[in-house]
PDB file of C-alpha atoms in Angstrom:
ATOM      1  CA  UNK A   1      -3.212  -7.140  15.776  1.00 84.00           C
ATOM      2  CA  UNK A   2       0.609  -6.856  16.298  1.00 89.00           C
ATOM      3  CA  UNK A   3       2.254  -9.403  14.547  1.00 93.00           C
ATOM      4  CA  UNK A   4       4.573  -9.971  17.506  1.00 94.00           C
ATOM      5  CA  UNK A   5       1.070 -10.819  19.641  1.00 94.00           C
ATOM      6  CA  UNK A   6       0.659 -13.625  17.087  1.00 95.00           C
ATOM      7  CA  UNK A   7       1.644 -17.536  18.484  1.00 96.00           C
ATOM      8  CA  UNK A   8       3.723 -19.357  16.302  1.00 95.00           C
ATOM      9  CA  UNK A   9       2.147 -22.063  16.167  1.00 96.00           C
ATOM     10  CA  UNK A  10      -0.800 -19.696  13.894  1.00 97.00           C
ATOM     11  CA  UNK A  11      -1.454 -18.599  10.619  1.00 97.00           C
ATOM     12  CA  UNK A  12      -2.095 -15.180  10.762  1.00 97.00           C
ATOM     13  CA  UNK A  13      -5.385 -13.882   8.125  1.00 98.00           C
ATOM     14  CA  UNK A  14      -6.009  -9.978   7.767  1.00 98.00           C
ATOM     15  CA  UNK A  15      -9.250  -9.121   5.682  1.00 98.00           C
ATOM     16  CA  UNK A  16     -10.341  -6.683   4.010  1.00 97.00           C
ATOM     17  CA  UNK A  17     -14.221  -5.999   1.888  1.00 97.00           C
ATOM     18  CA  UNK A  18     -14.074  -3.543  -0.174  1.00 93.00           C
ATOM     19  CA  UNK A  19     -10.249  -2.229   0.744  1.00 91.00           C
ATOM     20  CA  UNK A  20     -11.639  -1.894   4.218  1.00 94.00           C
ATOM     21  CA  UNK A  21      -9.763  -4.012   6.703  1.00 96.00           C
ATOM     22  CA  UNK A  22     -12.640  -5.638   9.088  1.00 96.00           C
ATOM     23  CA  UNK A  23     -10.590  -8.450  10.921  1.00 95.00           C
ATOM     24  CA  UNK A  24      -8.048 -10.785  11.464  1.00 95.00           C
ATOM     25  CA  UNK A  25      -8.413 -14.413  12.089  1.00 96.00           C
ATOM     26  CA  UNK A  26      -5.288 -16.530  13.555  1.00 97.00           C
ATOM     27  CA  UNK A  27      -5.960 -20.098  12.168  1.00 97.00           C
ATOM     28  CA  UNK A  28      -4.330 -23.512  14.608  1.00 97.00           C
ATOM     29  CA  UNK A  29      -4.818 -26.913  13.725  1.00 95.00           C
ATOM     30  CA  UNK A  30      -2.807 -29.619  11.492  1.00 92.00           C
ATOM     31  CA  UNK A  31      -3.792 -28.045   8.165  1.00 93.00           C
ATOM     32  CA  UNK A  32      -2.002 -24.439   8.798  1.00 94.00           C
ATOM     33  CA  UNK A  33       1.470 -23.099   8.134  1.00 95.00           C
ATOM     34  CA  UNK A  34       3.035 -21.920  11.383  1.00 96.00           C
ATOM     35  CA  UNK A  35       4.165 -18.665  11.636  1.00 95.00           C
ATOM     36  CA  UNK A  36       2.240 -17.837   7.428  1.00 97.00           C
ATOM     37  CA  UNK A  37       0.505 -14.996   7.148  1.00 97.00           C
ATOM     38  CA  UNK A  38      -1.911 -14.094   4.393  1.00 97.00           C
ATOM     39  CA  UNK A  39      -4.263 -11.282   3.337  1.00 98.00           C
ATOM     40  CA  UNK A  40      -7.700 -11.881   1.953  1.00 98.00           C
ATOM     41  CA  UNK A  41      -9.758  -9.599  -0.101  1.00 98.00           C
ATOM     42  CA  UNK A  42     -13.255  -9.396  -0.491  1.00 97.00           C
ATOM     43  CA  UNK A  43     -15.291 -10.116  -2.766  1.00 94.00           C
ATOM     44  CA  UNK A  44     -13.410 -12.470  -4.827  1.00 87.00           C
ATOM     45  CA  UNK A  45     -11.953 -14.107  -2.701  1.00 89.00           C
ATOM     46  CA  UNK A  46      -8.509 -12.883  -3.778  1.00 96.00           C
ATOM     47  CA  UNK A  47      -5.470 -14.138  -1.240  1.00 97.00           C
ATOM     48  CA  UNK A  48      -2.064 -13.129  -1.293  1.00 98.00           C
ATOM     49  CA  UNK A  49       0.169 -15.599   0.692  1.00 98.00           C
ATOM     50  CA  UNK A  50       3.264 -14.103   2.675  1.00 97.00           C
ATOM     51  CA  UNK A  51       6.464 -15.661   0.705  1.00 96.00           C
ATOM     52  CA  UNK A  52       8.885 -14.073   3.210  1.00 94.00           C
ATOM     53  CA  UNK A  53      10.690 -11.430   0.718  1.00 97.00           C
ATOM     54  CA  UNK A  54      12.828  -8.896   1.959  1.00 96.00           C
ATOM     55  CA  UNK A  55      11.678  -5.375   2.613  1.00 93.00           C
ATOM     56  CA  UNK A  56      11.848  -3.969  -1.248  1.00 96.00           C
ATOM     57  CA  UNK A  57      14.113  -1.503  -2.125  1.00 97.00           C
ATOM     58  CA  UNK A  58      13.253   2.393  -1.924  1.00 97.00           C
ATOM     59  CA  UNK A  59      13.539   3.667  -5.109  1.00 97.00           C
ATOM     60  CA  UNK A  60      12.589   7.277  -7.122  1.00 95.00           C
ATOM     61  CA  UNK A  61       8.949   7.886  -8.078  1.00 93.00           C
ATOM     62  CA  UNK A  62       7.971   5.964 -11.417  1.00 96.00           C
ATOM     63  CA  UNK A  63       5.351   6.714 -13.791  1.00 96.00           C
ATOM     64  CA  UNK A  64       2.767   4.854 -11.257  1.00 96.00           C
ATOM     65  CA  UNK A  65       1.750   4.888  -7.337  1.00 95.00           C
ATOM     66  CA  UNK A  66       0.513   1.489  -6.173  1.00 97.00           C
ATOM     67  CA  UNK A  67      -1.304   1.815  -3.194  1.00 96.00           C
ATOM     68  CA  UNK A  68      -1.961  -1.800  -1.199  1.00 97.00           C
ATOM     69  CA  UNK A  69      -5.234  -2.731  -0.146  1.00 97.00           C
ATOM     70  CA  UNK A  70      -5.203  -2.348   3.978  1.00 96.00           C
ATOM     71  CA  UNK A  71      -5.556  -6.093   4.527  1.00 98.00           C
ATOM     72  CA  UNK A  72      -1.798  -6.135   2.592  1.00 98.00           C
ATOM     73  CA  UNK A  73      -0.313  -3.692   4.842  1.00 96.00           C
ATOM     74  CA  UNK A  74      -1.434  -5.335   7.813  1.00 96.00           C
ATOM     75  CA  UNK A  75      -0.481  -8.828   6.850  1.00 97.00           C
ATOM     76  CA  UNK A  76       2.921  -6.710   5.841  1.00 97.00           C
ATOM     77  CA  UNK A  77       2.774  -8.230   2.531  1.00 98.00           C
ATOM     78  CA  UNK A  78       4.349  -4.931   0.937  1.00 98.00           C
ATOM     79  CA  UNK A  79       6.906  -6.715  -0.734  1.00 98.00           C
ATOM     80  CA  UNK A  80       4.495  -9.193  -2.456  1.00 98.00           C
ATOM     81  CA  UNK A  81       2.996  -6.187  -4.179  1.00 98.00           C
ATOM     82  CA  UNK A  82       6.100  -4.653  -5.140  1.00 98.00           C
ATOM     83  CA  UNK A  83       7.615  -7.695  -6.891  1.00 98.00           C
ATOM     84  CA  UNK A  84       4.456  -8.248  -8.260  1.00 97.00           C
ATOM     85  CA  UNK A  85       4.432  -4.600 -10.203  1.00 98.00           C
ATOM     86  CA  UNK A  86       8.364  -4.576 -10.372  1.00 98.00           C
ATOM     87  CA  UNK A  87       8.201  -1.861  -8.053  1.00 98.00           C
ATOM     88  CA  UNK A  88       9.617  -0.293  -5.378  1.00 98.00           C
ATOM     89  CA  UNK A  89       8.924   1.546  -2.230  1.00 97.00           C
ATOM     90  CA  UNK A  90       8.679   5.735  -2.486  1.00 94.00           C
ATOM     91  CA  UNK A  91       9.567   5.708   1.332  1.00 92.00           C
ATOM     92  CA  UNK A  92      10.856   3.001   3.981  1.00 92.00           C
ATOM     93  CA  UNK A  93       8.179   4.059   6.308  1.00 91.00           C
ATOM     94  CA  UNK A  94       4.955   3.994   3.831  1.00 91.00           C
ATOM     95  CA  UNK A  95       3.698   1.518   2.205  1.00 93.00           C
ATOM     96  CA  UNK A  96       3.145   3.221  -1.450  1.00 95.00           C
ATOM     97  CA  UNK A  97       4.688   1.224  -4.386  1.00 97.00           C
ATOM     98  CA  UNK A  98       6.092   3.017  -7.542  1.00 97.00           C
ATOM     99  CA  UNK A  99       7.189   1.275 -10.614  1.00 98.00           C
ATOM    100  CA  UNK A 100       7.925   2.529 -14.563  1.00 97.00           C
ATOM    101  CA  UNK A 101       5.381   0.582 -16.054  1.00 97.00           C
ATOM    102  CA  UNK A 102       1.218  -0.393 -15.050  1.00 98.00           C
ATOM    103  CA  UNK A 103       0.890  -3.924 -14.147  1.00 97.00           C
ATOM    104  CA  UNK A 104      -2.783  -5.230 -12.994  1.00 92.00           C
ATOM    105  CA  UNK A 105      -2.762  -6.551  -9.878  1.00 97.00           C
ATOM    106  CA  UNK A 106      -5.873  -7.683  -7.449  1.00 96.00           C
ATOM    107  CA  UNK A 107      -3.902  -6.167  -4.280  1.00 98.00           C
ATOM    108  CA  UNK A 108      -3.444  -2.538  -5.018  1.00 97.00           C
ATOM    109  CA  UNK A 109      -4.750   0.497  -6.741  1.00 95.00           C
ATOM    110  CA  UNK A 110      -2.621   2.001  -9.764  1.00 96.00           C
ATOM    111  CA  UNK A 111      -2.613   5.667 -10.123  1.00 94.00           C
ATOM    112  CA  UNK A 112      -0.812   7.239 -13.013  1.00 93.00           C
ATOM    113  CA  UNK A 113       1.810   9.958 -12.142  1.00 90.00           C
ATOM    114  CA  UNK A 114       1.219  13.209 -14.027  1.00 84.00           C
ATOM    115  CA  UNK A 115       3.478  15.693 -12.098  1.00 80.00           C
ATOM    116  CA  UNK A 116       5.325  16.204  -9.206  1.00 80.00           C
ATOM    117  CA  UNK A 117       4.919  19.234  -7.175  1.00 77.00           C
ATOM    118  CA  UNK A 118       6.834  20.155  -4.272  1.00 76.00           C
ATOM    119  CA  UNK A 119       3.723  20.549  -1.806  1.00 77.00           C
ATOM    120  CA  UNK A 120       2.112  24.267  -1.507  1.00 82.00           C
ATOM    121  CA  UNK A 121      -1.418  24.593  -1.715  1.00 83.00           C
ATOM    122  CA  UNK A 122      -1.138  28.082  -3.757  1.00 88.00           C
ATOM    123  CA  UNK A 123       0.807  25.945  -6.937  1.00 85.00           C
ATOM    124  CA  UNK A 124      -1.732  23.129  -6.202  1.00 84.00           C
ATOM    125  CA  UNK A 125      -5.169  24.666  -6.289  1.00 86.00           C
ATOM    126  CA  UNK A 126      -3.439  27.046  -9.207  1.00 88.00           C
ATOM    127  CA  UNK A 127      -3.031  23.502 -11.166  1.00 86.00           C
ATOM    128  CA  UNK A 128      -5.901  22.046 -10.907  1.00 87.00           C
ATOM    129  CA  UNK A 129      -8.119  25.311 -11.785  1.00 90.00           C
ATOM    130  CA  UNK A 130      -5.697  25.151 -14.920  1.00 92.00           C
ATOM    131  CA  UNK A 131      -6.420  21.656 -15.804  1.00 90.00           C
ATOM    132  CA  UNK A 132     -10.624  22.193 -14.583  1.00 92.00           C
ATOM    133  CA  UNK A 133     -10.474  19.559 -12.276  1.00 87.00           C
ATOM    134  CA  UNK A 134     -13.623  19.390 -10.330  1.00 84.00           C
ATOM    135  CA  UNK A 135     -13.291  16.617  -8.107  1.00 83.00           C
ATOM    136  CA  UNK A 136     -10.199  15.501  -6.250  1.00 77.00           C
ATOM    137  CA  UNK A 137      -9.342  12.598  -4.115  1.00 73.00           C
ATOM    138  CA  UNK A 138      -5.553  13.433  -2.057  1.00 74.00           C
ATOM    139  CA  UNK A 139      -4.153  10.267  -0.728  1.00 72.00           C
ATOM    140  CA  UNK A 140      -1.723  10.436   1.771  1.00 71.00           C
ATOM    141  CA  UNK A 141      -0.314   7.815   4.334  1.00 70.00           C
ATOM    142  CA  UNK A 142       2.178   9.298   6.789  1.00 67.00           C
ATOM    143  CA  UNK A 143       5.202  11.739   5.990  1.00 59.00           C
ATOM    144  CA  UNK A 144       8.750  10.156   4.316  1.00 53.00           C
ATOM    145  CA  UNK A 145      11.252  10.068   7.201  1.00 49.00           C
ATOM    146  CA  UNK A 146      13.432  12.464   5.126  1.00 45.00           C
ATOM    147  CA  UNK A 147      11.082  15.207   6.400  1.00 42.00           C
ATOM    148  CA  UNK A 148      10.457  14.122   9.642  1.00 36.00           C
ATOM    149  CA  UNK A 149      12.352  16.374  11.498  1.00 33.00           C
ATOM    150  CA  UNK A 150      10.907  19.619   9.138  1.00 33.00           C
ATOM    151  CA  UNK A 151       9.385  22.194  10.719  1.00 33.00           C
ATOM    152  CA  UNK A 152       5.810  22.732   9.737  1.00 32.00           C
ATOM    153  CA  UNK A 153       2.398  23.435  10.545  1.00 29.00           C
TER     154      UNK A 153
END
């Protein structure tokens, strides 16, 4: 649901079970906040209330990635996260969080950084046969707009 579709006269609800995003719900009546939005996370529940922060600050890759549960993004509570881990964003177009330091939080998934590798599947699979890795997850959202414009295939 674009947020821009949403009356203001609603409170806007994106949620998620199990970090996958299965609806929104717009909420009227005398009890809501016009024009709030919140994400809810399931099971739990676990909500995260929209305080209206400014878009945080990109910054250079910490020591962690944070990566929001979906119901977060879509509620565009990014920047709830973020001050939440003392974080920042990697990119202005992606919603991955990086901060120095590990701080629990309910609305994202922490991964340590080990290394960073320019991307090249040669010096990638050459790593991870080095280290024995057997299984790997690769989570990507998107390209950074610095490489936008790259050719590629």
């Amino acid at each position: 649901m674009p947020h821009e579709a949403i009356p203001a006269s609603a409170e806007a609800e994106w949620i998620s079970d199990g970090g996958d995003v299965k609806e929104a719900v717009l909420w009227f009546g005398a009890r809501v906040r016009p024009g709030a939005v919140r994400a809810t996370l399931l099971p739990g529940p676990r909500v995260l209330h929209g305080r209206g922060l400014p878009d945080p600050e990109v910054r250079s890759v910490g020591r962690y990635l944070y990566e929001p549960d979906g119901a977060v993004i879509r509620a565009h509570l990014v920047a709830e996260v973020a001050e939440e881990v003392g974080g920042g964003l990697v990119d202005e177009t992606i919603a991955y969080v990086t901060a120095d330091g590990l701080r629990p939080t309910a609305y994202a998934s922490a991964y340590e950084i080990t290394d960073q590798l320019p991307f090249g599947v040669k010096k990638l699979k050459a790593l991870l046969r080095e280290r024995e890795v057997g299984i790997l997850t690769v989570k990507k959202r998107g390209r950074p707009s610095s490489r936008r414009n790259c050719a590629g295939r």
